[in-house]
mmCIF file of C-alpha atoms in Angstrom:
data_model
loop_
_atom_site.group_PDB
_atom_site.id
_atom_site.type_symbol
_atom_site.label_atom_id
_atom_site.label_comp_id
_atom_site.label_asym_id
_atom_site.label_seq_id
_atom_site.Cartn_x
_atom_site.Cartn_y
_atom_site.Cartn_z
ATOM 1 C CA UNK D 263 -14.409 -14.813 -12.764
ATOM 2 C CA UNK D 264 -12.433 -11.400 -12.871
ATOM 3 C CA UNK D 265 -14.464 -8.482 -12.612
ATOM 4 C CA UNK D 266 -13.411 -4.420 -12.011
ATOM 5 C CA UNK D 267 -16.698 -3.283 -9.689
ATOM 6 C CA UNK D 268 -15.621 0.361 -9.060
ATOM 7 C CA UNK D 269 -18.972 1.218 -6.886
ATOM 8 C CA UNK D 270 -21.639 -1.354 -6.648
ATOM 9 C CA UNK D 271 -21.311 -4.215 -4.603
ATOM 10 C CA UNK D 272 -24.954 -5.411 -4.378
ATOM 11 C CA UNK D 273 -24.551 -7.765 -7.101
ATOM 12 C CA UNK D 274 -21.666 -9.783 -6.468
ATOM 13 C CA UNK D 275 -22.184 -13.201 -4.696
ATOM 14 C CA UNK D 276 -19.796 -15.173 -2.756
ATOM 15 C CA UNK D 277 -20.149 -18.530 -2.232
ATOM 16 C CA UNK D 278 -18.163 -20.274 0.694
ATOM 17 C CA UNK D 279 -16.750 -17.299 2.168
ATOM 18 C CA UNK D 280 -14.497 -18.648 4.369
ATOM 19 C CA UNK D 281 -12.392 -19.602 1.454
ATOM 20 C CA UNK D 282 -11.803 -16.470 0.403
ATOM 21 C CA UNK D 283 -9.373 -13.312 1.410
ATOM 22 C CA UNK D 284 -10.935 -9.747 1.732
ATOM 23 C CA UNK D 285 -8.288 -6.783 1.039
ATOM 24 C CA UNK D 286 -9.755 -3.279 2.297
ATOM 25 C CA UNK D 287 -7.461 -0.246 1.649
ATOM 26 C CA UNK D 288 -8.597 2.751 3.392
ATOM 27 C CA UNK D 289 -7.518 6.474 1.658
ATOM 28 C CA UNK D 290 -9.104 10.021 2.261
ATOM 29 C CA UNK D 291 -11.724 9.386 -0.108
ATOM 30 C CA UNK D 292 -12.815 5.474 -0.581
ATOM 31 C CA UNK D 293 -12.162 2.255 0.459
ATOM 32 C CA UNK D 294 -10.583 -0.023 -2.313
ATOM 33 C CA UNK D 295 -11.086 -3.755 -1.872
ATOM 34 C CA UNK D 296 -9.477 -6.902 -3.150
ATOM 35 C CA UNK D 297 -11.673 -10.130 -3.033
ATOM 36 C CA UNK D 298 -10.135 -13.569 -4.040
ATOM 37 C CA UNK D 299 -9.835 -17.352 -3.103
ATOM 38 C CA UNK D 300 -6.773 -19.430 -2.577
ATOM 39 C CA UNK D 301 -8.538 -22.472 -4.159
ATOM 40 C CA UNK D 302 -9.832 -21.187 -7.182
ATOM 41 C CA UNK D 303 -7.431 -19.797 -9.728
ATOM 42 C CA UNK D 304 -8.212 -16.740 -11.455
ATOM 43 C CA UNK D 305 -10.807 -15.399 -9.240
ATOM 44 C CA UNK D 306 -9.752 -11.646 -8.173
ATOM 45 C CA UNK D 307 -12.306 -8.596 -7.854
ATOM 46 C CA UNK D 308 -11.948 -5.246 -6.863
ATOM 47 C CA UNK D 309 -13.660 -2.348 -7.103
ATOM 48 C CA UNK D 310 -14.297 0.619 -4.511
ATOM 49 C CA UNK D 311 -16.786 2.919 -2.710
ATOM 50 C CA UNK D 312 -17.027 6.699 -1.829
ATOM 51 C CA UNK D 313 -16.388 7.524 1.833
ATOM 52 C CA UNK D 314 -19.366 10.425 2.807
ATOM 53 C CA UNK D 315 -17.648 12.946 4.916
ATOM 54 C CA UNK D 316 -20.828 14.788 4.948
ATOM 55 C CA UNK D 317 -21.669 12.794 8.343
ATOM 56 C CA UNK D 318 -19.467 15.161 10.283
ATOM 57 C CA UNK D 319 -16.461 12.678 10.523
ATOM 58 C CA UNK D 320 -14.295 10.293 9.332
ATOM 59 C CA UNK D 321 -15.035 7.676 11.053
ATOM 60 C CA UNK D 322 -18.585 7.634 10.888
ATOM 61 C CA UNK D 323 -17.655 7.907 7.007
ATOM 62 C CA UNK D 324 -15.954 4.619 7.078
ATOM 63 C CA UNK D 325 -18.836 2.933 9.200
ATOM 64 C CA UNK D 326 -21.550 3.587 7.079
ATOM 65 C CA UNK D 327 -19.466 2.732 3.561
ATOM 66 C CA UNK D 328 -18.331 -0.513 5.434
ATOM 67 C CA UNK D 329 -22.310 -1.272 6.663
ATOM 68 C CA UNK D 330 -23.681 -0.300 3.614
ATOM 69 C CA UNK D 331 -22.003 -2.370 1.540
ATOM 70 C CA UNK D 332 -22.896 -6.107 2.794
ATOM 71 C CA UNK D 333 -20.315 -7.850 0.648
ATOM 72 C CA UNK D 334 -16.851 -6.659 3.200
ATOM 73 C CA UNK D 335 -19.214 -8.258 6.238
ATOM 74 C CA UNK D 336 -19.472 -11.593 4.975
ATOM 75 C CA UNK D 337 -17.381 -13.888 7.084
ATOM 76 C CA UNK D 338 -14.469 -14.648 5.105
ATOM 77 C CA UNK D 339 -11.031 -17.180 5.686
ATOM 78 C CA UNK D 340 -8.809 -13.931 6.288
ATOM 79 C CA UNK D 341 -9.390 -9.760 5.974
ATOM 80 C CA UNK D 342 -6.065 -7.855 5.785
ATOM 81 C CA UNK D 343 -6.571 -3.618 5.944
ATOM 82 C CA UNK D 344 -4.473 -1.092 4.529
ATOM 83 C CA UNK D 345 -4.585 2.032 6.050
ATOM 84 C CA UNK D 346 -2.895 5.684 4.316
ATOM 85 C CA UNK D 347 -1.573 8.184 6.698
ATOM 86 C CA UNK D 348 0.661 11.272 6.223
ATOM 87 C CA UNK D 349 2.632 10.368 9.490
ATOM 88 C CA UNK D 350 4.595 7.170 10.085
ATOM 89 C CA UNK D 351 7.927 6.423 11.225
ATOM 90 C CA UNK D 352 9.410 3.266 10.597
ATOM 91 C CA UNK D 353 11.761 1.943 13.244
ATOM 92 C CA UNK D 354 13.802 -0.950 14.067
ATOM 93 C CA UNK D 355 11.892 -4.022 14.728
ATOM 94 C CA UNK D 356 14.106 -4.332 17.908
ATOM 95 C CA UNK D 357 12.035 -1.906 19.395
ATOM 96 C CA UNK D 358 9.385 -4.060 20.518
ATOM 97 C CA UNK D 359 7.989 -2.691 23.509
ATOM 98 C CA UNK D 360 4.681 -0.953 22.764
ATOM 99 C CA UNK D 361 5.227 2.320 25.522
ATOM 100 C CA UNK D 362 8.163 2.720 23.825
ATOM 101 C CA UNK D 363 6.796 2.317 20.183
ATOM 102 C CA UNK D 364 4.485 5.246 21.657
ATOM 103 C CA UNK D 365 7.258 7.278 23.168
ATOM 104 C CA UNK D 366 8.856 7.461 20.017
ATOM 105 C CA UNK D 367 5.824 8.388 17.631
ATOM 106 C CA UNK D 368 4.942 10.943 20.607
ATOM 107 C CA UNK D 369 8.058 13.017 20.489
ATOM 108 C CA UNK D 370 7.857 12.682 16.251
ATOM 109 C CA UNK D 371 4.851 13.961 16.159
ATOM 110 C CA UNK D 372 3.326 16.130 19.283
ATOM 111 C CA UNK D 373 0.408 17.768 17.754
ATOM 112 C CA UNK D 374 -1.344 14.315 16.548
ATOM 113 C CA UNK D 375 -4.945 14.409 17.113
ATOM 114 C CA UNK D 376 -5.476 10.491 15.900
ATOM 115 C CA UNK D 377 -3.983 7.611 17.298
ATOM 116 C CA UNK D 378 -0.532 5.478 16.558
ATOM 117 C CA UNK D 379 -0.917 1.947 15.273
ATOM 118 C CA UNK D 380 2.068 -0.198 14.535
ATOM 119 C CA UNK D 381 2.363 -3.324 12.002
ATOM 120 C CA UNK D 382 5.433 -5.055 11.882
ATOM 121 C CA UNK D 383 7.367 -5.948 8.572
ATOM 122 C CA UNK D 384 9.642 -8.990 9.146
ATOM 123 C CA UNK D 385 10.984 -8.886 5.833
ATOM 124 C CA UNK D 386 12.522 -5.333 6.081
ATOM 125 C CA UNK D 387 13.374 -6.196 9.831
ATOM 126 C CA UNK D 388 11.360 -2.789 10.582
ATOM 127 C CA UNK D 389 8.459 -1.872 12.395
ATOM 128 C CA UNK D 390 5.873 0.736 10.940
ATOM 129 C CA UNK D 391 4.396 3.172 13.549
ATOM 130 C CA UNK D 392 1.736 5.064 11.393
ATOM 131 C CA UNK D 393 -1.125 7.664 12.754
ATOM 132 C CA UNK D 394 -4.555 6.657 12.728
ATOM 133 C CA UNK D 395 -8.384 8.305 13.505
ATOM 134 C CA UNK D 396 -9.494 8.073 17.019
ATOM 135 C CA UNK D 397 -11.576 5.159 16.837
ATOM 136 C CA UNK D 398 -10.719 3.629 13.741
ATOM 137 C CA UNK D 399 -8.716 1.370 15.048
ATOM 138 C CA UNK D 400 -11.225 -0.472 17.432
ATOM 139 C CA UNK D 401 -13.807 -0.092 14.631
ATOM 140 C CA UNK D 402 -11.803 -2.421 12.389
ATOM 141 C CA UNK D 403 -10.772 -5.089 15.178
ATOM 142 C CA UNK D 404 -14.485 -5.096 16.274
ATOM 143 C CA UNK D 405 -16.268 -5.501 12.739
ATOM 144 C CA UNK D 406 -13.728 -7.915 11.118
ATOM 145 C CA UNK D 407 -12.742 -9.700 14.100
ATOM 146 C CA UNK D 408 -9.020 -8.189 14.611
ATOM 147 C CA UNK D 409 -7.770 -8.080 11.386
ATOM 148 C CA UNK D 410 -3.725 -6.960 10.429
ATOM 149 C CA UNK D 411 -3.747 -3.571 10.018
ATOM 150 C CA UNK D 412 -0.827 -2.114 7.929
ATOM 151 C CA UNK D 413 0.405 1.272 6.512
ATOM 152 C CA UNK D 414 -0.333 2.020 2.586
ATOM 153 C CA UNK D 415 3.139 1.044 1.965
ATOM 154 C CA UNK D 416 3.950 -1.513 3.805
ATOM 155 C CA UNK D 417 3.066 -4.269 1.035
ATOM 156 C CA UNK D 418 5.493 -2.276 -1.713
ATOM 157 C CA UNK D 419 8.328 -2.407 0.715
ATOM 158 C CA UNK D 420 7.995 -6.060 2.014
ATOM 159 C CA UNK D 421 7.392 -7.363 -1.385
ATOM 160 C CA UNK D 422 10.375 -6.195 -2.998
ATOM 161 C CA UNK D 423 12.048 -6.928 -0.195
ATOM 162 C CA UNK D 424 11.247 -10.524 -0.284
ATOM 163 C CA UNK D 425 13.095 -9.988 -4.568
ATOM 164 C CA UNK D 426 16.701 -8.499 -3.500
ATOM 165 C CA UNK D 427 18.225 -11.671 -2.873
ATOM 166 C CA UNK D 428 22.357 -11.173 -2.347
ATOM 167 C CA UNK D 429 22.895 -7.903 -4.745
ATOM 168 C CA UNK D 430 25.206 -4.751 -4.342
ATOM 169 C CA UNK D 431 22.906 -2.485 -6.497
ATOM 170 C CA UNK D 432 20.812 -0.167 -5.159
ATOM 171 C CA UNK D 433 17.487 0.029 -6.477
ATOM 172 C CA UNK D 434 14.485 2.919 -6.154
ATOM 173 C CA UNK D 435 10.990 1.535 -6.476
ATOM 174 C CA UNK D 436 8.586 4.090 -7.668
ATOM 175 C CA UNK D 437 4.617 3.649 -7.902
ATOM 176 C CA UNK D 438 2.600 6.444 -9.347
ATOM 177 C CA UNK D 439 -0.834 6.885 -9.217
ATOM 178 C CA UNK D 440 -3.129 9.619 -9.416
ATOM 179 C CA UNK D 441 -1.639 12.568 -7.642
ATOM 180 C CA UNK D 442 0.679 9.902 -5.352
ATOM 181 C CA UNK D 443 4.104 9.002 -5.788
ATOM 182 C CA UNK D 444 4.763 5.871 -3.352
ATOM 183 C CA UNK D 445 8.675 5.415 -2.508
ATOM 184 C CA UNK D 446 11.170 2.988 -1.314
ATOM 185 C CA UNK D 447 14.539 2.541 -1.573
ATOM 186 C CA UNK D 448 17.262 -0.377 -1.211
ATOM 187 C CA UNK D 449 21.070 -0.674 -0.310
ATOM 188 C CA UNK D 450 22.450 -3.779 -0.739
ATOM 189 C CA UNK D 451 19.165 -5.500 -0.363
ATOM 190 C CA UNK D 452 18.122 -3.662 3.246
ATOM 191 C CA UNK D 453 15.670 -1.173 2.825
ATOM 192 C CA UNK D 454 16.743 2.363 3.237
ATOM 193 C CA UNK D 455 14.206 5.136 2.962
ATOM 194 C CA UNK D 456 10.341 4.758 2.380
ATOM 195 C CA UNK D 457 7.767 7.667 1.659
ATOM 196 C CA UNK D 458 4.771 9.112 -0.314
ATOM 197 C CA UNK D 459 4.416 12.329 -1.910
ATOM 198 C CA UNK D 460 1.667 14.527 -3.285
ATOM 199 C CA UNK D 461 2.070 15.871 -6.770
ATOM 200 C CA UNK D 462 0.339 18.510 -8.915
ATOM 201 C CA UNK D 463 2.409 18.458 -11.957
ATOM 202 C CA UNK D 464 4.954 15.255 -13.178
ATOM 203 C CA UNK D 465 7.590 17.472 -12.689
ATOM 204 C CA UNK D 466 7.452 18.113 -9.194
ATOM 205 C CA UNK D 467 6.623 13.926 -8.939
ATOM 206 C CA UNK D 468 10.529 13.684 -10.787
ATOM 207 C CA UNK D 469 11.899 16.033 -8.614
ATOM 208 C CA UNK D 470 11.079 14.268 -5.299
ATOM 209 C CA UNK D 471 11.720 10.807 -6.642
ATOM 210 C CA UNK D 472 15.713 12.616 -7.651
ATOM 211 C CA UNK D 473 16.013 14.110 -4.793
ATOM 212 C CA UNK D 474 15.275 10.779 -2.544
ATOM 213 C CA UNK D 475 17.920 9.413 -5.168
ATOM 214 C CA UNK D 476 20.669 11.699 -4.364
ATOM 215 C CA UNK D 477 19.824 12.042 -0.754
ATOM 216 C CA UNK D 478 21.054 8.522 -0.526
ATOM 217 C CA UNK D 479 23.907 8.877 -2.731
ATOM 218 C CA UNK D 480 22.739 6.113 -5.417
ATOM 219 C CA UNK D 481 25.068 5.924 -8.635
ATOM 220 C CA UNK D 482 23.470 7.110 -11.828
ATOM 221 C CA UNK D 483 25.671 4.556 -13.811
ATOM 222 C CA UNK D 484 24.953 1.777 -11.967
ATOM 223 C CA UNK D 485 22.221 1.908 -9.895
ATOM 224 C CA UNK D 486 18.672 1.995 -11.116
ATOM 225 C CA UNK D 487 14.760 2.622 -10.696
ATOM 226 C CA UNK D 488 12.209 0.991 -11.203
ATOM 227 C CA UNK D 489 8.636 2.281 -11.958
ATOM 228 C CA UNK D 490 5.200 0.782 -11.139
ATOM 229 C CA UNK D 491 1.681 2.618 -11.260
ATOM 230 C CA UNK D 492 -0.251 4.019 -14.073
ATOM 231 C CA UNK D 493 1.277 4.004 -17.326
ATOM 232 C CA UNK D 494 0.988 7.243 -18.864
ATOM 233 C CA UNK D 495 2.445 8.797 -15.431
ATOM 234 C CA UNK D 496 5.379 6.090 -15.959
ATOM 235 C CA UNK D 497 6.050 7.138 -19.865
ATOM 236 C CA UNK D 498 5.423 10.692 -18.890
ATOM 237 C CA UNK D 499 8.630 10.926 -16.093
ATOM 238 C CA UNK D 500 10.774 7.720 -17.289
ATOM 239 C CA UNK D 501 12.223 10.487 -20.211
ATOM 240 C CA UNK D 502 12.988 13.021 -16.934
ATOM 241 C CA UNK D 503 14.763 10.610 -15.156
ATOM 242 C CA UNK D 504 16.867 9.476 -17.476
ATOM 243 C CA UNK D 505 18.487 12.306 -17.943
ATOM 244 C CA UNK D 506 19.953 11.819 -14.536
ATOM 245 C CA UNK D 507 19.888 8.241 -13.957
ATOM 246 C CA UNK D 508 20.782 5.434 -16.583
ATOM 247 C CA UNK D 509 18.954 2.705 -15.806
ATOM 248 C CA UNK D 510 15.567 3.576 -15.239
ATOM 249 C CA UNK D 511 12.440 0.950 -16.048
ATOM 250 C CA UNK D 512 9.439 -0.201 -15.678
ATOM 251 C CA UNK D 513 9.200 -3.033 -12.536
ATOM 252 C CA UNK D 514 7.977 -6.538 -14.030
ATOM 253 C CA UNK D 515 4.391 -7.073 -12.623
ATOM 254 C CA UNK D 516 4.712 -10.148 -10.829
ATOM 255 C CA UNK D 517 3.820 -13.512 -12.029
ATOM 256 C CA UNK D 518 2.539 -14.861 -9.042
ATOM 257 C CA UNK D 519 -0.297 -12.601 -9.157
ATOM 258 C CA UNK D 520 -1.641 -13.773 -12.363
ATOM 259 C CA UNK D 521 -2.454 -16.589 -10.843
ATOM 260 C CA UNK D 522 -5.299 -14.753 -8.601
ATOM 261 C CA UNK D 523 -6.564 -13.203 -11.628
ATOM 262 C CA UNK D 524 -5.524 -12.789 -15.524
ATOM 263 C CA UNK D 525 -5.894 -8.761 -15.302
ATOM 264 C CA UNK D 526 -4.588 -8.504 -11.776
ATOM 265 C CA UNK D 527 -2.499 -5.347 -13.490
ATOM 266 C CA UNK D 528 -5.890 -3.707 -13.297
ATOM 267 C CA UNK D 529 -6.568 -3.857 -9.400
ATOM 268 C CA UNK D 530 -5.187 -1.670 -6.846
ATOM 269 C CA UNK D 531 -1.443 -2.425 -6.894
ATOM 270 C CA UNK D 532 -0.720 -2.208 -3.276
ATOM 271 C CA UNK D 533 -3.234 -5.022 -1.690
ATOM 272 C CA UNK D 534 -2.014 -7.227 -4.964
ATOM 273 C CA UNK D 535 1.540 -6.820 -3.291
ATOM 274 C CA UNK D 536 -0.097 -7.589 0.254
ATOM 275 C CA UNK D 537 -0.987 -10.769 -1.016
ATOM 276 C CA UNK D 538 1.870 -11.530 -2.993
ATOM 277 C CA UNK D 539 3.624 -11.235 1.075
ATOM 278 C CA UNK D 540 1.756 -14.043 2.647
#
């Protein structure tokens, strides 16, 4: 069973939860989700549900989607959350110490209101410090039993990671969707420069996506980008880009995620990735 269930969770039954992995990415607006089990191929859904700001916060937004919608409460083998936040660092993994972790975040970012999480990403041999809401943090652990909590793109830089193998290209990996362009960049196989950007017109999406390019002095005859994300915001910049840059392309979906389901192109790229990392 593969089904796309962009609002209503009320009708879909799970048998034998605890074989099954819950995905829950948390953005501004909704709460995408990712459902599927390890023993049964071809079983992915995904869908998503409106976050109500009108309660006077975002957190209480997030409780009542969450409560509301029995189906993430269910007690399942693993739940894995994505979290999106404008301010992260990411840092050497050999700064393990949390005060320190802390100290750092602190003196990037002074005037944050929320609180700073951390996930670590062994592949990249980084750690992620990213800034959450007051309280979300403790919500999460509480309801789903201290589940990993990552940064939106987290999963796009550990799974291509996990693909450079022994190379001397550098490669940019760009996903687009909606008004996001998702980042991250590789020398030589180690991971160089991650980041997100808002975009009103495909233009100004190009420009930051060149600009990361040539910020990291990348060779436009022999290095090369590949794109991910929605496909008329691929065919609408690849043209741009090639002006500048010759090998420019869209990234091979993986195979491993067909697997999970036989339209897994459809779901929300980023938790397909996060499972594609266990």
């Amino acid at each position: 069973m593969s089904n796309n269930l962009p609002t209503n969770t009320t009708d879909i039954e799970i048998q034998r939860p605890e074989l099954w992995t819950l995905h829950l990415a948390l953005n501004a607006q909704r709460i995408s989700y990712v459902l599927y089990s390890k023993a049964q191929d071809d079983s992915l859904m995904w869908g998503e549900v409106g976050i109500d700001l009108s309660f006077g916060s975002y957190l209480k937004g997030v409780e009542n989607a969450i409560y509301d919608n029995p189906l993430f409460l269910k007690p399942y083998g693993e739940v894995k959350v994505v979290v999106d936040s404008t301010r992260f660092m990411v840092m050497p993994s050999e700064i393990d110490d949390d005060d320190t972790r802390l100290d750092v975040m602190d003196t990037a970012f002074p005037d944050a209101e929320g609180e700073f999480a951390f996930c670590d990403m062994p592949q990249c041999g980084t750690v992620m410090g990213f800034e959450m809401e007051k309280g979300l943090e403790a919500f999460l652990q509480r309801t789903f039993f201290n589940p990993p909590i990552c940064h939106a793109l987290v999963p796009l830089c550990e799974y291509h990671k996990s693909k450079q193998g022994q190379t001397s290209l550098r490669r940019m990996y760009a996903h687009l969707q909606d008004d996001k362009l998702s980042l991250c960049l590789f020398q030589r196989g180690d991971l160089a420069m991650t980041n997100s950007f808002k975009f009103e017109t495909i233009d100004d999406a190009a420009y930051y996506a060149l600009h990361a390019w040539q910020s990291y002095g990348f060779d436009a005859l022999a290095d090369e980008i590949q794109l991910s994300g929605d496909k008329s915001l691929r065919d609408d910049i690849t043209p741009m880009l090639r002006k500048y840059v010759n090998y420019v392309m869209p990234a091979i979906f993986p195979a491993a995620a067909m697997r999970i389901g036989h339209d897994a192109v459809k779901a929300p790229y980023h938790l397909i990735l996060l499972a594609l990392c266990e």
